[in-house]
XYZ file of C-alpha atoms in Angstrom:
753
model
C 107.905 64.826 103.384
C 105.735 62.587 105.559
C 104.832 63.322 109.175
C 102.896 60.903 111.357
C 100.836 61.933 114.356
C 98.609 59.592 116.367
C 95.866 58.473 114.005
C 96.798 60.811 111.130
C 99.479 60.969 108.432
C 100.463 64.239 106.783
C 102.193 64.263 103.407
C 103.722 67.150 101.486
C 104.256 66.864 97.726
C 105.970 69.182 95.253
C 103.627 69.674 92.280
C 104.876 70.312 88.753
C 103.158 71.392 85.544
C 100.647 73.881 86.955
C 100.109 76.911 84.705
C 97.329 78.759 86.495
C 95.345 78.788 89.731
C 92.644 76.590 88.193
C 95.253 73.824 87.898
C 95.678 73.875 91.678
C 91.914 73.736 92.144
C 91.657 70.746 89.788
C 94.378 68.788 91.603
C 92.844 69.643 94.963
C 89.439 68.347 93.860
C 90.920 65.095 92.589
C 92.833 64.454 95.810
C 89.864 65.317 98.018
C 87.748 62.728 96.199
C 89.898 59.987 97.737
C 88.277 58.490 100.849
C 89.433 60.223 104.028
C 91.851 62.591 102.253
C 91.978 66.312 102.999
C 94.239 68.208 100.591
C 95.260 71.808 100.035
C 97.183 72.712 96.875
C 98.998 76.033 96.743
C 99.724 77.355 93.256
C 102.210 79.977 94.480
C 104.471 77.557 96.365
C 103.700 74.600 94.046
C 103.096 72.312 97.009
C 100.276 70.048 98.153
C 99.640 69.502 101.853
C 97.676 66.266 102.360
C 96.405 64.529 105.491
C 94.503 61.267 105.929
C 93.636 58.811 108.749
C 95.971 55.881 109.242
C 93.158 53.376 108.762
C 92.330 54.356 105.147
C 93.848 52.609 102.134
C 95.980 55.539 100.974
C 99.731 55.890 100.646
C 102.172 58.328 99.040
C 102.361 56.293 95.823
C 98.576 56.446 95.414
C 98.572 60.208 96.017
C 101.301 60.732 93.420
C 99.429 58.510 90.955
C 96.265 60.565 91.468
C 98.095 63.803 90.716
C 99.751 62.287 87.648
C 96.394 61.000 86.428
C 95.180 64.595 86.534
C 97.972 65.596 84.137
C 100.608 66.949 86.519
C 103.710 65.674 88.302
C 104.188 65.082 92.018
C 107.274 64.187 94.029
C 108.172 64.438 97.702
C 110.112 67.693 98.266
C 113.890 67.618 98.773
C 114.867 66.671 102.343
C 115.971 69.471 104.675
C 119.618 70.455 104.567
C 121.840 70.108 107.605
C 120.942 73.712 108.393
C 117.274 72.757 108.587
C 116.398 74.817 105.511
C 114.087 72.908 103.204
C 114.733 75.442 100.458
C 118.493 75.587 100.742
C 120.251 75.213 97.441
C 117.130 75.793 95.370
C 118.097 79.256 94.175
C 120.256 77.945 91.345
C 117.527 75.555 90.191
C 114.947 78.335 90.238
C 117.264 80.589 88.251
C 117.777 77.801 85.687
C 113.991 77.446 85.396
C 113.519 81.158 84.797
C 116.298 81.488 82.203
C 114.560 79.455 79.434
C 111.341 81.423 79.912
C 113.210 84.733 79.655
C 114.990 83.488 76.511
C 111.678 82.351 74.986
C 110.102 85.734 75.799
C 112.906 87.832 74.293
C 113.059 85.800 71.087
C 109.259 85.900 70.700
C 109.114 89.672 71.159
C 111.960 90.216 68.693
C 110.120 88.151 66.067
C 106.598 89.427 66.808
C 107.268 93.176 66.694
C 108.029 93.288 62.926
C 104.959 91.133 62.222
C 102.677 93.492 64.172
C 104.216 96.635 62.664
C 103.905 95.354 59.095
C 100.267 94.376 59.629
C 99.298 97.713 61.154
C 101.220 100.061 58.807
C 99.991 99.455 55.218
C 102.558 101.835 53.743
C 105.301 99.454 54.906
C 103.714 96.400 53.295
C 106.266 95.671 50.558
C 105.738 93.121 47.802
C 106.341 89.928 49.805
C 105.735 91.215 53.315
C 103.158 88.514 54.066
C 105.697 85.729 53.551
C 108.190 87.413 55.858
C 105.412 87.699 58.440
C 104.723 83.970 58.189
C 108.428 83.172 58.574
C 108.664 85.325 61.719
C 105.294 84.432 63.266
C 105.479 80.638 62.943
C 108.315 80.169 65.490
C 106.529 82.488 67.930
C 103.280 80.523 67.772
C 104.802 77.041 67.733
C 107.946 77.397 69.859
C 107.145 80.509 71.917
C 103.629 79.297 72.718
C 104.606 75.683 73.376
C 103.659 75.855 77.082
C 100.140 76.998 76.145
C 99.725 74.202 73.580
C 101.068 71.641 76.041
C 98.661 72.821 78.754
C 95.737 72.853 76.312
C 96.483 69.255 75.319
C 96.686 68.193 78.973
C 93.353 69.930 79.643
C 91.753 68.280 76.624
C 92.829 64.814 77.782
C 91.009 65.420 81.052
C 87.939 67.042 79.545
C 88.571 70.574 80.821
C 89.307 73.944 79.272
C 91.103 77.034 80.571
C 92.406 80.215 79.020
C 95.390 78.149 77.850
C 92.927 76.203 75.695
C 91.536 79.322 74.064
C 95.014 80.796 73.551
C 96.276 77.588 71.968
C 93.234 77.027 69.752
C 92.941 80.687 68.741
C 96.588 81.280 67.898
C 96.929 77.913 66.157
C 93.801 78.632 64.128
C 95.150 82.068 63.196
C 98.476 80.590 62.072
C 97.016 77.624 60.196
C 94.363 79.687 58.455
C 96.953 82.301 57.467
C 99.192 79.559 56.046
C 96.209 78.106 54.133
C 95.326 81.542 52.739
C 98.940 82.167 51.717
C 99.531 78.808 50.017
C 96.097 78.037 48.593
C 94.218 81.356 48.630
C 94.751 84.877 47.363
C 96.760 86.137 50.371
C 100.073 84.944 48.947
C 99.993 86.884 45.677
C 102.704 89.550 45.273
C 101.608 93.018 46.328
C 98.782 91.841 48.623
C 97.817 94.374 51.312
C 95.244 94.369 54.073
C 92.037 96.126 52.951
C 91.044 99.352 54.670
C 87.258 99.034 54.537
C 85.775 98.997 58.041
C 82.604 97.420 56.787
C 80.559 94.443 57.837
C 80.569 92.173 54.831
C 80.627 88.441 54.180
C 83.999 87.171 52.927
C 85.441 83.763 52.135
C 88.589 84.721 54.074
C 91.005 83.329 51.474
C 92.737 86.724 51.134
C 93.059 87.389 54.862
C 95.910 86.557 57.244
C 95.953 86.867 61.032
C 99.653 86.428 61.810
C 99.963 89.584 63.893
C 97.157 88.321 66.129
C 98.846 84.968 66.709
C 102.325 86.390 67.352
C 101.070 89.306 69.452
C 98.902 87.203 71.761
C 101.712 84.734 72.452
C 104.236 87.502 73.160
C 101.930 89.407 75.480
C 101.064 86.308 77.458
C 104.675 85.160 77.700
C 105.431 88.553 79.232
C 102.758 87.970 81.868
C 104.002 84.432 82.576
C 107.587 85.698 82.963
C 106.627 88.255 85.606
C 104.573 85.588 87.354
C 107.468 83.104 87.355
C 109.895 85.715 88.633
C 107.557 86.396 91.541
C 107.028 82.677 92.288
C 110.771 81.947 92.455
C 110.831 83.952 95.691
C 108.372 81.611 97.402
C 111.095 80.149 99.648
C 112.915 83.415 100.326
C 111.232 83.976 103.687
C 112.475 80.613 104.930
C 115.999 81.226 103.690
C 116.025 84.663 105.300
C 114.989 83.137 108.608
C 117.653 80.457 108.551
C 120.385 82.911 107.542
C 119.826 84.826 110.763
C 121.624 82.154 112.731
C 125.340 82.149 113.504
C 127.447 80.128 111.056
C 130.351 79.398 113.436
C 130.652 79.048 117.201
C 133.469 78.861 119.749
C 133.019 75.794 121.958
C 134.845 75.085 125.211
C 136.318 71.579 125.261
C 138.883 70.314 127.746
C 139.603 73.856 128.873
C 140.369 75.011 125.326
C 138.469 77.200 122.851
C 137.675 75.522 119.527
C 135.952 77.132 116.523
C 133.431 74.797 114.832
C 130.441 75.052 112.500
C 127.149 75.712 114.254
C 125.540 72.591 112.808
C 128.228 70.508 114.536
C 127.047 71.596 117.996
C 125.557 68.917 120.221
C 123.155 69.218 123.147
C 125.221 69.764 126.286
C 128.112 71.532 124.540
C 129.252 74.735 126.220
C 130.084 77.610 123.897
C 131.433 81.131 124.269
C 129.501 84.249 123.203
C 131.558 87.444 123.139
C 130.052 90.963 123.074
C 128.622 91.691 119.623
C 128.331 88.012 118.628
C 125.162 86.056 117.855
C 124.132 83.234 120.158
C 124.616 80.040 118.156
C 121.641 78.023 119.452
C 119.079 77.859 122.240
C 120.649 77.286 125.640
C 121.134 78.249 129.281
C 123.688 80.741 130.601
C 126.219 78.987 132.836
C 128.701 81.818 133.242
C 128.553 85.626 132.967
C 125.779 88.190 132.569
C 124.809 90.508 129.756
C 122.028 92.294 127.877
C 120.582 90.342 124.946
C 119.270 92.201 121.915
C 116.503 89.971 120.569
C 114.978 92.567 118.240
C 115.915 90.705 115.058
C 113.959 87.682 116.279
C 111.231 88.987 118.579
C 110.806 92.432 117.063
C 110.862 94.012 120.541
C 113.517 96.682 121.017
C 113.901 96.541 124.826
C 117.004 94.437 125.643
C 116.716 91.485 128.019
C 119.108 91.191 130.969
C 120.368 87.628 131.456
C 122.595 85.985 134.020
C 123.500 82.468 135.181
C 120.505 80.125 134.882
C 118.593 82.236 132.331
C 117.549 80.817 128.969
C 118.751 82.417 125.740
C 117.604 81.960 122.155
C 119.695 81.232 119.092
C 120.230 84.073 116.564
C 119.848 86.806 119.221
C 122.720 89.253 119.769
C 124.915 89.552 122.842
C 124.977 93.325 123.395
C 126.904 93.342 126.669
C 129.371 91.096 128.499
C 130.986 87.705 127.921
C 128.707 84.659 128.250
C 129.209 80.920 128.412
C 126.078 79.057 127.267
C 125.181 75.379 127.442
C 123.268 74.192 124.365
C 119.822 72.756 125.167
C 118.254 72.593 121.663
C 119.876 72.272 118.260
C 118.843 72.016 114.604
C 115.125 71.752 113.921
C 114.264 71.898 117.645
C 115.393 75.532 118.077
C 112.962 78.414 118.270
C 114.363 79.850 115.007
C 113.733 76.570 113.160
C 110.238 76.295 114.629
C 109.445 79.826 113.441
C 110.696 78.900 109.966
C 108.330 75.914 110.030
C 105.458 78.214 111.019
C 106.165 80.430 108.007
C 106.219 77.431 105.682
C 102.987 76.033 107.124
C 101.294 79.413 106.818
C 102.365 79.850 103.197
C 101.255 76.366 102.241
C 97.973 76.750 104.104
C 96.770 79.728 102.102
C 93.858 78.860 99.868
C 94.706 79.086 96.158
C 93.181 82.212 94.592
C 91.300 81.590 91.360
C 92.337 84.251 88.904
C 89.681 86.422 87.352
C 90.561 85.472 83.787
C 90.444 81.772 84.565
C 87.068 82.114 86.293
C 85.627 83.785 83.237
C 87.350 81.352 80.894
C 85.648 78.428 82.631
C 82.459 79.527 80.862
C 83.844 81.638 78.022
C 86.204 79.053 76.482
C 83.732 76.159 76.068
C 81.085 78.591 74.830
C 83.344 80.013 72.120
C 84.391 76.550 70.950
C 80.743 75.468 70.761
C 79.861 78.625 68.774
C 82.762 78.011 66.382
C 81.623 74.447 65.645
C 78.007 75.587 65.437
C 78.977 78.224 62.874
C 80.867 75.654 60.821
C 77.922 73.275 60.850
C 75.368 75.996 60.112
C 77.130 77.329 57.026
C 77.934 73.864 55.717
C 74.302 72.914 56.192
C 73.158 76.026 54.327
C 75.337 75.317 51.301
C 77.639 78.312 51.770
C 80.653 76.242 50.806
C 83.576 74.843 52.761
C 85.710 77.987 52.466
C 83.023 80.341 53.769
C 82.064 77.920 56.566
C 85.644 77.591 57.744
C 86.110 81.356 57.494
C 83.230 81.909 59.908
C 84.391 79.212 62.345
C 88.000 80.384 62.390
C 86.916 84.020 62.675
C 85.004 83.116 65.836
C 88.106 81.540 67.363
C 90.352 84.435 66.322
C 88.114 87.259 67.500
C 87.444 85.409 70.773
C 91.170 85.134 71.513
C 91.668 88.653 72.859
C 95.037 90.364 72.532
C 93.938 92.622 75.357
C 93.647 89.678 77.733
C 97.414 89.381 77.739
C 97.614 93.059 78.658
C 94.739 93.256 81.139
C 96.566 92.176 84.275
C 100.242 92.874 83.387
C 99.698 96.484 82.296
C 97.605 97.388 85.327
C 100.142 95.711 87.601
C 103.042 97.342 85.783
C 101.596 100.831 86.112
C 100.160 100.225 89.581
C 103.323 98.705 91.002
C 105.458 101.355 89.313
C 103.415 104.115 90.898
C 103.456 102.199 94.175
C 107.256 102.006 94.111
C 107.386 105.790 93.765
C 105.258 106.003 96.900
C 107.192 103.322 98.796
C 104.736 100.448 98.135
C 105.570 97.102 96.509
C 102.705 94.830 95.361
C 103.660 91.167 94.871
C 101.014 90.018 92.413
C 97.391 90.074 91.231
C 96.199 87.539 93.812
C 97.095 90.035 96.550
C 94.687 92.656 95.292
C 91.428 90.826 95.975
C 92.335 90.490 99.647
C 92.797 94.257 100.028
C 89.193 94.731 98.982
C 87.838 92.192 101.466
C 89.957 93.117 104.518
C 87.945 94.527 107.447
C 90.437 94.135 110.336
C 94.058 95.241 110.471
C 96.439 93.848 113.092
C 99.433 96.103 113.811
C 102.644 94.895 115.379
C 103.843 97.531 117.856
C 107.624 97.600 117.665
C 109.020 98.893 114.397
C 105.535 99.402 112.959
C 103.644 101.793 115.214
C 106.855 102.690 117.048
C 110.373 103.341 115.742
C 111.776 100.044 117.023
C 114.748 101.783 118.624
C 115.335 102.817 122.214
C 115.174 106.610 122.443
C 115.737 109.173 125.187
C 112.280 110.676 125.626
C 112.470 112.852 128.748
C 114.841 114.219 131.396
C 113.582 114.971 134.927
C 116.116 116.933 136.981
C 116.287 117.491 140.723
C 116.060 121.064 141.994
C 119.218 123.050 141.290
C 120.436 120.861 138.381
C 120.481 121.756 134.703
C 119.336 119.347 132.030
C 122.343 119.895 129.770
C 124.780 119.237 132.605
C 122.958 115.994 133.473
C 123.063 114.872 129.854
C 126.756 115.748 129.418
C 127.910 113.745 132.422
C 125.487 110.817 132.043
C 125.935 110.700 128.259
C 129.726 110.702 128.562
C 129.631 107.674 130.843
C 126.999 105.787 128.823
C 128.931 106.459 125.618
C 131.515 103.950 126.825
C 128.891 101.195 127.254
C 127.579 98.824 124.563
C 124.171 98.406 126.235
C 121.253 99.437 123.954
C 119.776 101.721 126.643
C 123.186 103.291 127.185
C 123.487 103.940 123.469
C 120.077 105.635 123.460
C 121.099 107.939 126.311
C 124.459 108.735 124.682
C 122.769 109.506 121.356
C 120.200 111.781 123.016
C 122.907 113.569 124.988
C 125.051 114.125 121.898
C 122.090 115.510 119.977
C 121.280 118.078 122.672
C 124.709 119.041 124.039
C 127.188 118.295 121.244
C 130.498 116.507 121.773
C 130.694 114.605 125.041
C 133.698 114.566 127.422
C 135.815 111.416 127.821
C 135.482 109.600 131.179
C 138.596 109.450 133.306
C 137.446 106.122 134.731
C 134.705 103.680 133.696
C 133.204 100.468 135.097
C 130.322 98.402 133.769
C 128.141 96.818 136.476
C 126.038 94.103 134.730
C 122.372 94.323 135.635
C 122.841 97.599 137.545
C 124.362 100.259 135.318
C 127.695 102.053 134.950
C 129.934 104.142 137.143
C 132.991 106.280 136.542
C 134.649 109.655 136.799
C 133.767 112.450 134.373
C 135.389 115.903 134.648
C 136.285 115.178 138.259
C 132.777 114.015 139.248
C 132.063 110.479 140.517
C 129.053 109.598 138.332
C 126.513 106.773 138.658
C 123.988 105.947 135.904
C 121.617 102.990 136.195
C 118.963 101.435 138.402
C 117.956 103.150 141.638
C 119.345 100.060 143.397
C 122.807 101.106 142.167
C 122.352 104.468 143.853
C 121.204 102.775 147.073
C 124.406 100.717 147.078
C 126.134 104.077 147.459
C 123.644 105.226 150.101
C 121.947 107.635 147.699
C 118.154 107.890 147.739
C 115.970 109.492 145.082
C 114.216 112.679 146.284
C 110.411 112.704 146.210
C 110.069 114.506 142.852
C 112.462 112.134 141.092
C 110.856 109.072 142.716
C 107.480 110.282 141.443
C 108.875 110.847 137.932
C 110.352 107.346 137.980
C 107.040 105.769 139.018
C 105.091 107.677 136.359
C 107.559 106.658 133.660
C 107.361 102.998 134.630
C 103.549 103.199 134.704
C 103.755 104.183 131.019
C 105.940 101.157 130.322
C 109.112 103.197 129.948
C 112.546 102.458 131.398
C 113.607 104.914 134.136
C 117.368 105.468 134.581
C 118.670 107.281 137.650
C 121.663 109.652 137.497
C 123.791 110.717 140.478
C 127.174 112.289 141.076
C 129.156 113.480 144.028
C 126.852 111.624 146.431
C 123.528 113.189 145.260
C 120.723 112.031 142.964
C 120.522 114.519 140.091
C 117.984 113.234 137.538
C 115.805 110.469 136.139
C 115.994 109.737 132.408
C 113.059 108.187 130.514
C 114.034 105.753 127.750
C 111.557 103.888 125.561
C 110.672 102.870 122.057
C 109.281 106.138 120.631
C 105.994 106.234 118.709
C 106.412 107.246 115.083
C 105.071 110.781 114.567
C 102.865 109.608 111.665
C 101.268 106.611 113.395
C 98.183 108.400 114.760
C 97.385 109.866 111.336
C 97.886 106.424 109.774
C 95.342 104.885 112.156
C 92.782 107.541 111.191
C 93.314 106.756 107.504
C 92.953 103.025 108.062
C 89.671 103.564 109.902
C 88.464 105.705 106.988
C 89.038 102.704 104.696
C 86.692 100.608 106.834
C 89.386 98.748 108.759
C 89.309 98.082 112.506
C 92.847 98.412 113.973
C 94.161 96.026 116.651
C 97.530 96.457 118.378
C 99.479 93.199 118.801
C 102.697 93.007 120.826
C 104.860 90.905 123.072
C 105.341 93.852 125.428
C 103.505 94.108 128.732
C 99.958 95.423 128.740
C 100.808 98.771 130.345
C 103.220 99.641 127.537
C 100.823 98.419 124.837
C 97.815 100.307 126.190
C 99.821 103.518 126.541
C 100.923 103.291 122.894
C 97.421 102.357 121.720
C 95.840 105.276 123.563
C 98.295 107.718 122.018
C 97.630 106.636 118.424
C 93.892 105.967 118.724
C 93.607 102.161 118.838
C 90.858 100.699 121.013
C 91.712 96.982 121.056
C 95.031 95.686 122.406
C 96.415 92.126 122.455
C 99.573 92.164 124.589
C 102.158 89.789 126.080
C 101.963 87.487 123.043
C 104.912 85.185 122.387
C 106.312 85.353 118.840
C 105.073 81.899 117.880
C 101.590 82.707 119.249
C 100.978 85.613 116.852
C 99.857 83.094 114.238
C 97.206 81.811 116.656
C 95.917 85.351 117.217
C 95.496 85.925 113.478
C 93.867 82.505 113.029
C 91.455 83.198 115.905
C 90.358 86.484 114.330
C 89.827 84.696 111.010
C 87.783 82.022 112.775
C 85.557 84.808 114.078
C 84.697 85.671 110.471
C 87.089 88.581 110.054
C 89.230 89.133 106.963
C 92.554 90.048 108.516
C 95.321 92.309 107.250
C 98.556 92.253 109.255
C 101.338 94.852 109.394
C 104.696 93.821 110.855
C 108.442 94.061 110.437
C 110.210 91.443 112.571
C 111.146 87.819 112.053
C 108.563 87.022 114.686
C 105.919 88.553 112.409
C 106.786 86.474 109.332
C 104.501 83.529 110.080
C 101.613 85.813 111.070
C 102.090 87.855 107.887
C 101.911 84.661 105.836
C 98.828 83.449 107.755
C 96.907 86.705 107.434
C 94.585 87.208 104.472
C 96.743 90.210 103.582
C 100.303 90.687 104.858
C 101.878 94.153 104.817
C 105.594 94.122 105.650
C 107.505 97.228 106.680
C 110.500 97.582 104.353
C 112.624 98.723 107.291
C 112.165 95.315 108.885
C 113.783 91.931 108.391
C 114.040 90.121 105.053
C 111.976 87.270 106.467
C 109.036 89.567 107.222
C 109.319 91.317 103.847
C 109.313 88.056 101.897
C 106.372 86.661 103.889
C 104.264 89.772 103.265
C 101.978 90.389 100.273
C 102.658 94.125 100.234
C 105.936 95.757 101.227
C 105.956 99.305 102.629
C 109.407 100.544 101.627
C 109.089 103.903 103.410
C 108.717 102.415 106.884
C 105.894 104.928 107.408
C 102.651 103.382 108.662
C 100.669 105.847 106.534
C 101.967 103.860 103.574
C 99.759 100.964 104.752
C 96.635 103.013 104.056
C 98.070 104.189 100.730
C 98.965 100.588 99.850
C 95.423 99.364 100.447
C 93.953 102.283 98.466
C 96.346 101.701 95.563
C 95.751 97.944 95.613
C 91.994 98.389 95.550
C 92.259 100.849 92.667
C 94.597 98.515 90.776
C 92.151 95.634 91.278
C 89.309 97.784 89.929
C 91.484 98.672 86.938
C 92.208 94.991 86.249
C 88.487 94.205 86.365
C 87.647 96.992 83.916
C 90.532 95.858 81.724
C 89.080 92.363 81.633
C 85.734 93.863 80.667
C 87.327 95.610 77.683
C 89.399 92.531 76.857
C 86.343 90.289 76.697
C 83.775 92.913 75.756
C 84.890 93.801 72.253
C 85.596 90.216 71.329
C 82.359 88.888 72.776
C 80.393 91.558 70.907
C 82.137 90.607 67.668
C 81.580 86.853 68.045
C 78.020 86.996 66.598
C 79.347 88.915 63.570
C 82.077 86.336 63.088
C 79.580 83.493 63.405
C 77.426 85.095 60.701
C 80.441 85.345 58.404
C 80.244 89.135 58.446
C 83.542 89.876 60.161
C 85.758 91.920 57.877
C 89.454 91.307 58.712
C 90.138 95.006 59.104
C 87.174 95.362 61.416
C 88.465 92.425 63.468
C 91.906 93.995 63.642
C 90.435 97.343 64.626
C 88.312 95.769 67.356
C 91.270 93.935 68.833
C 93.537 96.970 68.532
C 90.940 99.232 70.146
C 90.415 96.806 73.010
C 94.187 96.740 73.606
C 94.392 100.533 73.461
C 91.492 100.768 75.903
C 93.250 98.415 78.316
C 96.545 100.309 78.162
C 94.870 103.713 78.477
C 92.810 102.541 81.430
C 95.916 101.169 83.140
C 97.828 104.409 82.589
C 95.240 106.223 84.683
C 96.896 104.630 87.733
C 99.880 106.934 87.188
C 97.774 109.760 88.619
C 97.282 107.960 91.959
C 98.408 110.170 94.834
C 99.146 109.426 98.457
C 96.688 111.032 100.869
C 97.781 114.404 102.221
């Protein structure tokens, strides 16, 4: 995709062949070396976002050639579908890509398990067990580990080395040396078993095989790659979730007739019908009727918006009241929904690629090990130790430096950590998320659905002298029960909860923008704005007028109730604060995070909510598309920002934030854009999620220490030709056991009381 703005061209390319975060860094460096080019490569979304001035000698073909010269593929992404979804139709392709990896993993595990068991249980080593091990291990190393060998070759051609290089060299060396020992050494004789002596002694290696190492490393790492690929296939899910919010069909009015067409066939200027309960097909202006619009799925704010002739409405919002006729003003990619989808995509692509811990270490570790291996070979050849002994030392260095535990370090900690998190209502997307939990110092909280329940609730009833609360609720609730308005539903639900079954109105009328009126149990009842009561020459007494003013000062909606010519009560309706929110804020502060409340509501409402839960800083009256700018501004101030939200309007901000925490009770778009998902819908889970993520990150780091530590310590022994095969096996087994045991400690993680 190419976009031109005055003086600058922006290009987006789909990158193929990346196997780790260091690949993205390498491509990014190559592209940025071109004159005038600024490039960002995202490993997670497999896309490159490139911009350059119009006056430089760069075009798309040159950019693609640069990427291909680095050893990867680059193509412009598929054009948007007619729905405006750039990722539409990719699900099947992603599934096809994942299927071969899953097949490769399952076959490799099935073949590797017998090899590992036979090597580790001497009593099961029958007469020709070593030949069976070779037969089973060879396909695992060659076919199962093909992606590692392919990546290592690509790295070698460009003079670089990653963990793929070490995996490929180490496992290939283990397989080839084992085959040499079996065919030309003593390892292939009938009845051969692994020795038990855990001693440091020089050996020529011709009786030793390392097949379990080769097969085990490949299987473990394929398991990690599979989980990684399964996570990456969801990269476009946030965009698809956004686009699926829109209506698929719409009733247009043409020549005085109603005609049902597909939404994408709408044109600017078309007039279409929106019945109660239907979604508005596209952005437009009301030309007939009035109603209440529920925009919560798009804006995240629960308070419905009253609209009438001349008011603008947004596509994908819900008509919660009367019949509307709307004239389309924006369609396709120009709609607010499409623009929000574009914001999410930009935010995801704009995230800096996170260099994985193992790859950072491997940048030094891999070349060092290879140098030591060649140095050992040269040293022993130069000292007349013989070709067999020299090769034994060199290969032993490569084998002991290829840690089995490395394949377990991140997957096991993530497996245990995410499993424990799921029990506590926390879902962690991947290892790159964890580093950001450690660095975060500011947490931005969306108000509606995060700090508050996100639903209109009856909070208080103020009655005039001589009236009973239950009687007010029975009559008002009975009338509101017949209305579809969100505020009416809140009143009806509150009345039912407190008084039980409500009577059926004998007469009912809906007065758009004012309220409802009708007859209940012989009483002429009015429920709505105070202006509705004034139309009937009914004024609120002083105490009810004061209650109404105080409620509105808190940002709540005040509903007047009257019957038989007298004002009887004022009902307070608002989005209720979750009972656990204040405690959650205290826990977040204890973790070193500064909370900020962010909302599209008016400042009075926001400050009232913030004061109740203990938040000092409030950013209010922010349009959905401007939330990204707020997060970016905080980041520009040097803050590392975590964001908690639940609405479609939060998706782009969640993707922009350094750490996105999505409430599981929210929309799919927000959940997919977030890095952590809080399934419980309880804000306290945000504090638990950050604690668990930080502990999981610490566990991964200690796992990597064990994974590299044992092998690094044994490298000098291997270089000196003193590495007994059983000692090598024990070291690798103990490092793996240490990693697993350390990861299992995460099972004891508990949510704060």
